[in-house]
Amino acid sequence: MSYSASFRCVAGCHGTYPLDQVIYNCPECGELLEVHHDMDALRNRSGSAWIKLFDQRWMTRDWPYGSGVWGKKEWVQPNLREENVVSTAEGGTNLFWAERYGKTLGLKDVWIKNCGNSHTGSFKDLGMTVLVSTVKQMIEDGKPIRAIACASTGDTSAALAAYCASAGIPSVVLLPKGKVTTAQLVQPLANGALVCALDTDFDGCMAIVQKLTNEEGIYLANSMNSLRLEGQKTVAIEIVQQFDWQVPDWVIIPGGNLGNVAALAAGFDMMFELGLTSKRPRLCLAQAEKANPLYRAYKQGWDSFEAMTAEATEASAIRIGNPVSVRRAIRALKAFDGVVEQASESELAEASAAADRAGSYTCPHTGVALAALEKIRAKGLVEPGQRAVVIATANGLKFTQFKIRYHENEIPEVQSKHPNKPISLPSEFEAVKAAVFKELEARAT
Ligand SMILES: *Cc1c(COP(=O)(O)O)cnc(C)c1O
Ligand SMILES: [Zn+2]
């Protein structure tokens, strides 16, 4: 059976463009493009036959189908030849039952989908494998591509650099100088990317990379390129698969450029349309208060979206004031009875720390999503019997300074409620024993 997909305008203009054409916007109206699958061809299998196929491939060594993304290849990039897949066995990340954390909210069924437990430590791997694989095929087919470029708040560049290095394709990364963590800066350097640190913010880098990729031979890897969203949508399929094909009631996701929430919705839509599921979850998009243009638009009844200049936030990967995918995000949230919440610096830091005390190790963006869950729970939108899944977008290990500063009580605008510092002691048994018992006593109360 032959499946196929092509680019189409999100605003509904008529043209269709092959996935291996270098094109990011609709030539008629300038809007973004999205990947459109031949759904009739995909209907040749029933919902239960797709489930059977996906379960057969799940986490196997059958390359590349053991990858969480490529196990769904027919739904992701059917036009890709197997030999061009550039994979790090992405996806298949653990779904953590945050039992103790959930209890503090009066919920029994809170789960954290740990997308940060991935090759480069964020969900960006899910999309980058699709984009870089497609470019590899374009190069094999003789397209004149010299390099792949992106603007990044830190995680896109880490993923791009790793997949490009793995494929032997040069990568170019534009980062806002001083606004990504040390770990995120080191990642593309280690992978041999050409790294440019620009004296601007993410939105400034984004404007320049769009011009750079209008030049001949430099391909754009930001999420305005919909190939990435095709990989990212598999997170929805994985979550449902990990619950034995049951759809949760709520999914909470942090958003910056807003591609990922659109991808999440696309994954749920596709499962519903192809008969694997019989309902959609509600979605909650979570923003940092310092970078909250979508929250503001939501509060105004969606009518008036206005870009803003995002301020500094610990959730640096979502410090974006002019999100490229705003239109598709609004469309997705409307279709999924969605809500938008925001988190202050204090709220995101405390939520992250609370989840950590219950066994997670969350990044600040996951803290934003957890704080949003706490708010929609307090408002009664999430009910006690309901199942909620929080998307953890990156690995907490990339954000060591955020953790250290929380526990040192040094984050601006945050008065840390539960700092935990090491106790310095001499190397003497009696002193250690006294300190341990004293501290256990103090912590028990
Ligand atoms: C990229 C990123 C986001 C935001 O995803 P968008 O698609 O830009 O909304 C959230 N968290 C982390 C850790 C990220 O790297
Ligand atoms: Zn158009």
CSV table of C-alpha atoms and ligand atoms in Angstrom, one decimal:
chain,number,residue,atom,x,y,z
A,1,MET,CA,0.0,0.0,0.0
A,2,SER,CA,1.4,3.4,-0.8
A,3,TYR,CA,0.8,6.2,1.7
A,4,SER,CA,1.7,9.8,0.9
A,5,ALA,CA,1.9,13.3,2.3
A,6,SER,CA,2.5,16.8,1.0
A,7,PHE,CA,2.6,20.4,2.2
A,8,ARG,CA,-0.6,22.5,2.1
A,9,CYS,CA,-1.4,26.1,3.2
A,10,VAL,CA,-2.9,26.2,6.8
A,11,ALA,CA,-5.3,28.9,5.6
A,12,GLY,CA,-6.7,26.6,3.0
A,13,CYS,CA,-5.2,27.9,-0.3
A,14,HIS,CA,-5.3,25.3,-3.1
A,15,GLY,CA,-1.7,24.4,-3.9
A,16,THR,CA,0.1,21.3,-2.7
A,17,TYR,CA,3.8,21.0,-2.6
A,18,PRO,CA,6.0,17.9,-2.1
A,19,LEU,CA,7.7,17.4,1.2
A,20,ASP,CA,11.1,17.5,-0.4
A,21,GLN,CA,10.6,21.0,-1.9
A,22,VAL,CA,12.4,23.9,-0.2
A,23,ILE,CA,9.3,25.9,0.8
A,24,TYR,CA,8.1,27.2,4.2
A,25,ASN,CA,5.3,29.5,3.4
A,26,CYS,CA,2.2,29.5,1.1
A,27,PRO,CA,3.2,31.3,-2.1
A,28,GLU,CA,-0.4,32.6,-2.4
A,29,CYS,CA,-1.0,34.1,1.0
A,30,GLY,CA,2.3,33.8,3.0
A,31,GLU,CA,0.8,31.7,5.8
A,32,LEU,CA,2.6,28.6,7.1
A,33,LEU,CA,2.3,25.3,5.4
A,34,GLU,CA,1.2,22.0,7.1
A,35,VAL,CA,1.7,18.4,6.2
A,36,HIS,CA,-1.4,16.9,4.8
A,37,HIS,CA,-1.6,13.1,4.7
A,38,ASP,CA,-3.6,11.0,2.3
A,39,MET,CA,-6.1,9.9,4.9
A,40,ASP,CA,-8.1,7.7,2.6
A,41,ALA,CA,-5.0,5.6,2.0
A,42,LEU,CA,-4.4,5.4,5.7
A,43,ARG,CA,-8.0,4.1,6.1
A,44,ASN,CA,-7.0,0.9,4.4
A,45,ARG,CA,-6.1,-0.3,7.9
A,46,SER,CA,-8.7,-0.3,10.6
A,47,GLY,CA,-8.1,1.5,13.9
A,48,SER,CA,-7.4,-1.8,15.6
A,49,ALA,CA,-5.0,-2.9,12.8
A,50,TRP,CA,-3.0,0.3,13.3
A,51,ILE,CA,-2.9,-0.4,17.1
A,52,LYS,CA,-1.6,-3.9,16.4
A,53,LEU,CA,1.1,-2.6,14.1
A,54,PHE,CA,2.2,0.1,16.5
A,55,ASP,CA,2.3,-2.2,19.4
A,56,GLN,CA,4.3,-4.8,17.4
A,57,ARG,CA,7.0,-2.2,16.7
A,58,TRP,CA,7.0,-0.5,20.2
A,59,MET,CA,10.5,-0.3,21.6
A,60,THR,CA,11.8,-3.2,19.5
A,61,ARG,CA,15.3,-3.4,17.9
A,62,ASP,CA,13.7,-3.5,14.5
A,63,TRP,CA,15.5,-0.4,13.1
A,64,PRO,CA,14.2,2.2,12.5
A,65,TYR,CA,10.7,1.1,13.7
A,66,GLY,CA,11.7,0.7,17.3
A,67,SER,CA,12.0,4.5,17.5
A,68,GLY,CA,8.9,6.1,19.0
A,69,VAL,CA,8.7,8.3,15.9
A,70,TRP,CA,9.5,5.8,13.1
A,71,GLY,CA,7.3,3.2,14.6
A,72,LYS,CA,4.6,5.5,13.2
A,73,LYS,CA,6.4,6.2,10.0
A,74,GLU,CA,3.3,5.9,7.7
A,75,TRP,CA,1.6,8.7,9.7
A,76,VAL,CA,4.8,10.8,9.9
A,77,GLN,CA,6.8,10.9,6.7
A,78,PRO,CA,5.6,8.2,4.4
A,79,ASN,CA,7.6,9.5,1.5
A,80,LEU,CA,10.9,8.9,3.2
A,81,ARG,CA,13.1,6.0,2.1
A,82,GLU,CA,14.2,3.8,5.0
A,83,GLU,CA,17.9,4.2,4.2
A,84,ASN,CA,17.6,8.0,4.7
A,85,VAL,CA,16.3,7.8,8.3
A,86,VAL,CA,18.6,9.6,10.8
A,87,SER,CA,17.5,8.3,14.1
A,88,THR,CA,18.8,8.2,17.7
A,89,ALA,CA,16.0,5.8,18.8
A,90,GLU,CA,14.0,8.9,19.9
A,91,GLY,CA,10.7,8.7,21.6
A,92,GLY,CA,9.5,5.8,23.9
A,93,THR,CA,10.2,8.1,26.9
A,94,ASN,CA,8.8,7.0,30.2
A,95,LEU,CA,5.4,8.1,31.5
A,96,PHE,CA,5.9,8.7,35.2
A,97,TRP,CA,3.0,8.3,37.6
A,98,ALA,CA,3.5,11.4,39.8
A,99,GLU,CA,1.5,9.7,42.6
A,100,ARG,CA,2.8,11.7,45.6
A,101,TYR,CA,2.8,15.0,43.7
A,102,GLY,CA,-0.7,14.4,42.4
A,103,LYS,CA,-2.0,13.6,45.9
A,104,THR,CA,-0.9,17.1,47.0
A,105,LEU,CA,-3.5,18.4,44.5
A,106,GLY,CA,-6.2,15.9,45.5
A,107,LEU,CA,-5.6,13.9,42.3
A,108,LYS,CA,-4.8,10.2,42.0
A,109,ASP,CA,-4.1,10.1,38.3
A,110,VAL,CA,-1.3,12.7,37.5
A,111,TRP,CA,1.3,11.6,35.0
A,112,ILE,CA,4.5,13.2,33.7
A,113,LYS,CA,5.5,12.3,30.1
A,114,ASN,CA,9.3,12.7,30.4
A,115,CYS,CA,10.1,13.9,26.9
A,116,GLY,CA,13.4,15.2,28.3
A,117,ASN,CA,14.7,11.6,28.7
A,118,SER,CA,15.9,11.6,25.1
A,119,HIS,CA,19.1,11.7,23.1
A,120,THR,CA,19.6,15.5,23.4
A,121,GLY,CA,17.5,16.0,26.5
A,122,SER,CA,14.3,17.5,25.1
A,123,PHE,CA,11.2,16.7,23.0
A,124,LYS,CA,12.9,18.5,20.1
A,125,ASP,CA,14.5,15.2,19.1
A,126,LEU,CA,11.0,13.9,18.0
A,127,GLY,CA,10.7,16.6,15.3
A,128,MET,CA,14.4,16.9,14.3
A,129,THR,CA,14.7,13.3,13.3
A,130,VAL,CA,12.0,13.9,10.7
A,131,LEU,CA,13.4,17.1,9.4
A,132,VAL,CA,17.0,16.0,9.2
A,133,SER,CA,16.1,12.6,7.6
A,134,THR,CA,14.0,14.5,4.9
A,135,VAL,CA,17.0,16.8,4.2
A,136,LYS,CA,19.3,13.8,3.9
A,137,GLN,CA,17.0,12.4,1.3
A,138,MET,CA,16.9,15.7,-0.5
A,139,ILE,CA,20.7,15.8,-0.6
A,140,GLU,CA,20.8,12.2,-1.8
A,141,ASP,CA,18.4,13.2,-4.6
A,142,GLY,CA,20.7,16.0,-5.7
A,143,LYS,CA,19.1,19.1,-4.1
A,144,PRO,CA,21.8,21.8,-3.5
A,145,ILE,CA,21.6,22.0,0.3
A,146,ARG,CA,24.9,23.0,2.1
A,147,ALA,CA,23.7,23.3,5.7
A,148,ILE,CA,20.6,23.3,8.0
A,149,ALA,CA,20.1,26.4,10.2
A,150,CYS,CA,17.9,27.3,13.1
A,151,ALA,CA,17.3,30.0,15.7
A,152,SER,CA,17.0,28.5,19.1
A,153,THR,CA,16.3,29.1,22.8
A,154,GLY,CA,18.7,26.2,23.4
A,155,ASP,CA,17.0,22.8,22.8
A,156,THR,CA,16.3,23.1,19.0
A,157,SER,CA,19.9,23.8,18.4
A,158,ALA,CA,21.0,20.9,20.6
A,159,ALA,CA,18.8,18.5,18.6
A,160,LEU,CA,19.7,20.0,15.2
A,161,ALA,CA,23.4,19.8,15.9
A,162,ALA,CA,23.3,16.2,17.1
A,163,TYR,CA,21.1,14.9,14.2
A,164,CYS,CA,23.2,16.8,11.6
A,165,ALA,CA,26.5,15.5,13.1
A,166,SER,CA,25.1,12.0,13.0
A,167,ALA,CA,24.1,12.4,9.3
A,168,GLY,CA,27.3,14.3,8.3
A,169,ILE,CA,25.4,17.5,7.4
A,170,PRO,CA,26.7,20.9,8.4
A,171,SER,CA,24.5,22.8,10.9
A,172,VAL,CA,24.3,26.5,11.7
A,173,VAL,CA,22.8,27.7,15.0
A,174,LEU,CA,21.8,31.2,16.0
A,175,LEU,CA,21.5,31.7,19.7
A,176,PRO,CA,20.5,34.7,21.8
A,177,LYS,CA,23.8,35.6,23.6
A,178,GLY,CA,23.7,34.8,27.3
A,179,LYS,CA,20.1,33.6,27.2
A,180,VAL,CA,20.6,29.8,27.1
A,181,THR,CA,22.0,27.6,29.8
A,182,THR,CA,25.6,26.5,29.8
A,183,ALA,CA,24.6,22.9,29.0
A,184,GLN,CA,22.5,24.1,26.0
A,185,LEU,CA,25.4,26.2,24.7
A,186,VAL,CA,27.9,23.3,25.0
A,187,GLN,CA,25.7,20.8,23.3
A,188,PRO,CA,25.9,22.2,19.7
A,189,LEU,CA,29.5,23.2,20.2
A,190,ALA,CA,30.4,19.6,21.1
A,191,ASN,CA,28.5,18.3,18.1
A,192,GLY,CA,30.5,20.6,15.8
A,193,ALA,CA,27.8,23.0,14.8
A,194,LEU,CA,28.6,26.5,13.6
A,195,VAL,CA,27.3,28.5,16.6
A,196,CYS,CA,26.6,32.2,16.3
A,197,ALA,CA,25.8,34.0,19.6
A,198,LEU,CA,23.8,37.1,18.6
A,199,ASP,CA,23.3,40.2,20.6
A,200,THR,CA,19.5,39.9,20.7
A,201,ASP,CA,16.7,37.8,22.0
A,202,PHE,CA,15.1,34.6,20.4
A,203,ASP,CA,12.7,36.7,18.3
A,204,GLY,CA,15.6,38.6,16.9
A,205,CYS,CA,17.5,35.4,16.0
A,206,MET,CA,14.3,34.1,14.4
A,207,ALA,CA,14.0,37.1,12.1
A,208,ILE,CA,17.6,36.7,11.0
A,209,VAL,CA,17.5,33.0,10.4
A,210,GLN,CA,14.4,33.4,8.2
A,211,LYS,CA,16.5,35.7,6.0
A,212,LEU,CA,19.5,33.5,6.1
A,213,THR,CA,17.5,30.5,4.9
A,214,ASN,CA,16.1,32.5,2.0
A,215,GLU,CA,19.7,32.3,0.7
A,216,GLU,CA,20.5,29.4,-1.6
A,217,GLY,CA,21.4,26.1,0.0
A,218,ILE,CA,20.6,26.8,3.7
A,219,TYR,CA,17.6,24.9,4.9
A,220,LEU,CA,15.4,26.1,7.8
A,221,ALA,CA,14.9,23.9,10.8
A,222,ASN,CA,12.6,26.0,13.0
A,223,SER,CA,9.1,24.7,13.7
A,224,MET,CA,7.6,27.0,11.2
A,225,ASN,CA,8.8,24.2,9.0
A,226,SER,CA,6.0,21.7,9.5
A,227,LEU,CA,8.2,18.6,9.1
A,228,ARG,CA,9.1,18.9,12.7
A,229,LEU,CA,5.6,18.9,13.9
A,230,GLU,CA,5.0,15.6,12.2
A,231,GLY,CA,7.5,14.0,14.5
A,232,GLN,CA,6.4,15.9,17.5
A,233,LYS,CA,2.8,14.8,17.1
A,234,THR,CA,3.9,11.2,18.0
A,235,VAL,CA,4.0,12.2,21.7
A,236,ALA,CA,0.2,12.2,21.7
A,237,ILE,CA,0.2,8.7,20.2
A,238,GLU,CA,2.8,7.5,22.7
A,239,ILE,CA,0.8,8.7,25.6
A,240,VAL,CA,-2.3,7.0,24.5
A,241,GLN,CA,-0.4,3.8,23.7
A,242,GLN,CA,1.2,3.8,27.1
A,243,PHE,CA,-2.3,3.9,28.6
A,244,ASP,CA,-3.3,0.9,26.6
A,245,TRP,CA,-5.0,3.2,24.0
A,246,GLN,CA,-7.0,5.1,26.6
A,247,VAL,CA,-7.2,8.9,26.1
A,248,PRO,CA,-6.5,11.0,29.2
A,249,ASP,CA,-8.9,13.7,30.3
A,250,TRP,CA,-6.3,16.5,30.3
A,251,VAL,CA,-2.9,17.2,28.7
A,252,ILE,CA,-1.0,20.2,30.0
A,253,ILE,CA,1.9,21.5,27.9
A,254,PRO,CA,4.2,24.5,28.1
A,255,GLY,CA,4.4,26.7,25.0
A,256,GLY,CA,6.7,29.3,23.5
A,257,ASN,CA,6.8,29.3,19.7
A,258,LEU,CA,3.6,27.2,20.0
A,259,GLY,CA,4.4,24.5,17.4
A,260,ASN,CA,4.3,21.7,20.0
A,261,VAL,CA,0.8,22.3,21.1
A,262,ALA,CA,-0.4,22.2,17.5
A,263,ALA,CA,1.6,19.0,17.0
A,264,LEU,CA,0.0,17.4,20.1
A,265,ALA,CA,-3.4,18.2,18.8
A,266,ALA,CA,-2.6,16.8,15.4
A,267,GLY,CA,-1.6,13.5,17.0
A,268,PHE,CA,-4.9,13.2,18.9
A,269,ASP,CA,-6.8,14.3,15.8
A,270,MET,CA,-5.2,11.6,13.6
A,271,MET,CA,-5.9,8.8,16.1
A,272,PHE,CA,-9.5,9.9,16.4
A,273,GLU,CA,-10.0,10.2,12.6
A,274,LEU,CA,-8.4,6.8,11.9
A,275,GLY,CA,-10.5,5.1,14.6
A,276,LEU,CA,-7.9,4.3,17.2
A,277,THR,CA,-9.6,6.4,19.9
A,278,SER,CA,-13.1,7.6,20.5
A,279,LYS,CA,-12.5,11.0,22.2
A,280,ARG,CA,-10.2,13.9,22.5
A,281,PRO,CA,-8.6,15.2,25.7
A,282,ARG,CA,-8.9,18.8,26.8
A,283,LEU,CA,-5.7,20.8,26.4
A,284,CYS,CA,-4.1,23.4,28.7
A,285,LEU,CA,-1.3,25.5,27.2
A,286,ALA,CA,0.9,27.0,29.9
A,287,GLN,CA,3.0,30.1,29.5
A,288,ALA,CA,5.5,32.0,31.7
A,289,GLU,CA,4.0,35.3,32.9
A,290,LYS,CA,7.1,37.0,31.5
A,291,ALA,CA,6.4,35.7,28.0
A,292,ASN,CA,2.6,35.3,27.8
A,293,PRO,CA,1.3,36.7,24.5
A,294,LEU,CA,-1.1,33.8,24.0
A,295,TYR,CA,-2.4,34.0,27.6
A,296,ARG,CA,-3.2,37.7,27.0
A,297,ALA,CA,-5.1,36.9,23.7
A,298,TYR,CA,-7.0,34.1,25.4
A,299,LYS,CA,-8.1,36.4,28.2
A,300,GLN,CA,-9.4,38.8,25.5
A,301,GLY,CA,-11.5,36.0,24.0
A,302,TRP,CA,-9.0,35.2,21.3
A,303,ASP,CA,-9.8,38.2,19.2
A,304,SER,CA,-6.7,40.2,19.4
A,305,PHE,CA,-3.4,38.5,19.4
A,306,GLU,CA,-0.5,40.9,19.9
A,307,ALA,CA,3.2,40.0,19.9
A,308,MET,CA,5.2,41.4,22.9
A,309,THR,CA,8.8,41.7,24.0
A,310,ALA,CA,9.3,38.7,26.2
A,311,GLU,CA,11.1,39.3,29.5
A,312,ALA,CA,13.7,37.2,31.3
A,313,THR,CA,12.3,34.1,32.9
A,314,GLU,CA,13.8,30.9,34.3
A,315,ALA,CA,11.7,29.1,31.7
A,316,SER,CA,14.2,30.4,29.1
A,317,ALA,CA,13.2,28.0,26.3
A,318,ILE,CA,9.8,29.6,26.2
A,319,ARG,CA,11.0,33.2,26.3
A,320,ILE,CA,9.2,34.0,23.1
A,321,GLY,CA,7.1,37.1,22.4
A,322,ASN,CA,6.2,36.6,18.8
A,323,PRO,CA,5.3,32.9,18.3
A,324,VAL,CA,5.5,31.7,14.8
A,325,SER,CA,2.8,29.0,15.2
A,326,VAL,CA,0.2,31.2,17.0
A,327,ARG,CA,-2.5,30.6,14.5
A,328,ARG,CA,-2.3,26.9,14.5
A,329,ALA,CA,-2.1,26.9,18.3
A,330,ILE,CA,-5.3,28.9,18.6
A,331,ARG,CA,-7.0,26.6,16.1
A,332,ALA,CA,-5.9,23.5,18.1
A,333,LEU,CA,-6.9,25.0,21.5
A,334,LYS,CA,-10.4,25.9,20.2
A,335,ALA,CA,-10.9,22.4,18.8
A,336,PHE,CA,-9.8,20.7,22.0
A,337,ASP,CA,-11.9,22.9,24.4
A,338,GLY,CA,-8.6,24.3,25.5
A,339,VAL,CA,-7.5,26.8,28.1
A,340,VAL,CA,-4.4,28.9,28.6
A,341,GLU,CA,-2.8,29.5,31.9
A,342,GLN,CA,0.3,31.4,33.0
A,343,ALA,CA,2.8,31.0,35.8
A,344,SER,CA,4.9,33.6,37.7
A,345,GLU,CA,8.5,32.9,38.4
A,346,SER,CA,7.6,31.9,42.0
A,347,GLU,CA,4.8,29.6,40.8
A,348,LEU,CA,6.9,27.8,38.3
A,349,ALA,CA,9.8,27.4,40.6
A,350,GLU,CA,7.7,26.1,43.5
A,351,ALA,CA,5.8,23.7,41.3
A,352,SER,CA,9.0,22.4,39.8
A,353,ALA,CA,10.5,21.9,43.3
A,354,ALA,CA,7.3,20.2,44.6
A,355,ALA,CA,7.4,17.7,41.8
A,356,ASP,CA,11.1,17.1,42.4
A,357,ARG,CA,10.5,16.4,46.1
A,358,ALA,CA,8.1,13.7,44.9
A,359,GLY,CA,10.7,12.0,42.7
A,360,SER,CA,10.9,14.0,39.5
A,361,TYR,CA,13.7,16.2,38.2
A,362,THR,CA,11.8,18.8,36.3
A,363,CYS,CA,13.0,21.6,34.0
A,364,PRO,CA,11.5,25.1,34.6
A,365,HIS,CA,9.2,24.8,31.6
A,366,THR,CA,7.7,21.6,33.1
A,367,GLY,CA,7.4,23.8,36.3
A,368,VAL,CA,5.2,26.2,34.2
A,369,ALA,CA,3.0,23.3,33.1
A,370,LEU,CA,2.7,21.9,36.7
A,371,ALA,CA,1.8,25.4,38.0
A,372,ALA,CA,-0.9,25.5,35.3
A,373,LEU,CA,-2.2,22.1,36.4
A,374,GLU,CA,-2.4,23.4,40.0
A,375,LYS,CA,-4.4,26.4,38.8
A,376,ILE,CA,-6.9,24.5,36.6
A,377,ARG,CA,-7.3,22.0,39.5
A,378,ALA,CA,-8.0,24.9,41.9
A,379,LYS,CA,-10.6,26.3,39.5
A,380,GLY,CA,-12.3,22.9,39.4
A,381,LEU,CA,-11.6,22.3,35.7
A,382,VAL,CA,-9.7,19.1,36.5
A,383,GLU,CA,-11.9,16.9,38.7
A,384,PRO,CA,-10.7,14.4,41.3
A,385,GLY,CA,-11.4,11.3,39.2
A,386,GLN,CA,-9.8,12.6,36.1
A,387,ARG,CA,-6.5,11.7,34.5
A,388,ALA,CA,-4.1,14.5,33.7
A,389,VAL,CA,-0.8,14.2,31.8
A,390,VAL,CA,1.9,16.9,32.0
A,391,ILE,CA,4.3,17.1,29.2
A,392,ALA,CA,7.8,17.5,30.6
A,393,THR,CA,9.6,19.1,27.7
A,394,ALA,CA,13.3,19.0,28.7
A,395,ASN,CA,15.6,17.2,31.1
A,396,GLY,CA,16.1,19.0,34.4
A,397,LEU,CA,19.8,18.3,34.1
A,398,LYS,CA,20.1,21.0,31.5
A,399,PHE,CA,19.0,23.6,34.1
A,400,THR,CA,21.4,23.0,37.0
A,401,GLN,CA,21.8,26.7,37.8
A,402,PHE,CA,18.0,27.0,38.1
A,403,LYS,CA,18.0,24.2,40.7
A,404,ILE,CA,21.0,25.5,42.5
A,405,ARG,CA,19.7,29.0,42.7
A,406,TYR,CA,16.3,27.7,44.0
A,407,HIS,CA,17.9,25.9,46.8
A,408,GLU,CA,20.3,28.8,47.5
A,409,ASN,CA,17.2,31.0,47.5
A,410,GLU,CA,18.7,33.3,44.8
A,411,ILE,CA,16.1,33.4,42.1
A,412,PRO,CA,14.8,36.9,41.5
A,413,GLU,CA,11.1,37.3,42.5
A,414,VAL,CA,11.2,33.9,44.3
A,415,GLN,CA,11.2,33.3,48.0
A,416,SER,CA,12.1,29.6,48.0
A,417,LYS,CA,9.7,27.7,50.2
A,418,HIS,CA,11.7,24.5,50.4
A,419,PRO,CA,15.4,25.2,50.0
A,420,ASN,CA,17.6,22.2,50.6
A,421,LYS,CA,21.3,22.8,51.2
A,422,PRO,CA,24.1,20.4,52.0
A,423,ILE,CA,25.2,20.4,55.6
A,424,SER,CA,29.0,20.9,55.9
A,425,LEU,CA,30.5,18.6,58.6
A,426,PRO,CA,33.9,17.5,59.8
A,427,SER,CA,34.8,13.9,59.0
A,428,GLU,CA,33.9,12.7,62.5
A,429,PHE,CA,31.3,10.0,63.2
A,430,GLU,CA,29.8,11.6,66.3
A,431,ALA,CA,29.3,14.9,64.6
A,432,VAL,CA,27.7,13.2,61.5
A,433,LYS,CA,25.4,11.1,63.7
A,434,ALA,CA,24.3,14.1,65.8
A,435,ALA,CA,23.6,16.1,62.6
A,436,VAL,CA,21.7,13.3,60.9
A,437,PHE,CA,19.4,12.6,63.8
A,438,LYS,CA,18.8,16.3,64.5
A,439,GLU,CA,17.9,16.9,60.9
A,440,LEU,CA,15.7,13.8,60.5
A,441,GLU,CA,13.8,15.0,63.6
A,442,ALA,CA,13.4,18.5,62.1
A,443,ARG,CA,12.2,17.1,58.8
A,444,ALA,CA,9.7,14.8,60.4
A,445,THR,CA,7.7,17.7,61.8
B,1,LIG,C1,10.9,24.3,22.6
B,1,LIG,C2,10.6,24.1,24.0
B,1,LIG,C3,9.3,24.5,24.4
B,1,LIG,C4,8.2,25.1,23.6
B,1,LIG,O1,7.8,24.5,22.5
B,1,LIG,P1,7.1,25.3,21.3
B,1,LIG,O2,6.8,24.4,20.2
B,1,LIG,O3,8.1,26.4,21.0
B,1,LIG,O4,5.9,26.0,22.0
B,1,LIG,C5,9.0,24.2,25.8
B,1,LIG,N1,9.9,23.6,26.6
B,1,LIG,C6,11.1,23.3,26.2
B,1,LIG,C7,12.1,22.8,27.1
B,1,LIG,C8,11.5,23.6,24.9
B,1,LIG,O5,12.8,23.3,24.5
B,2,ZN,ZN,-2.2,30.3,1.6
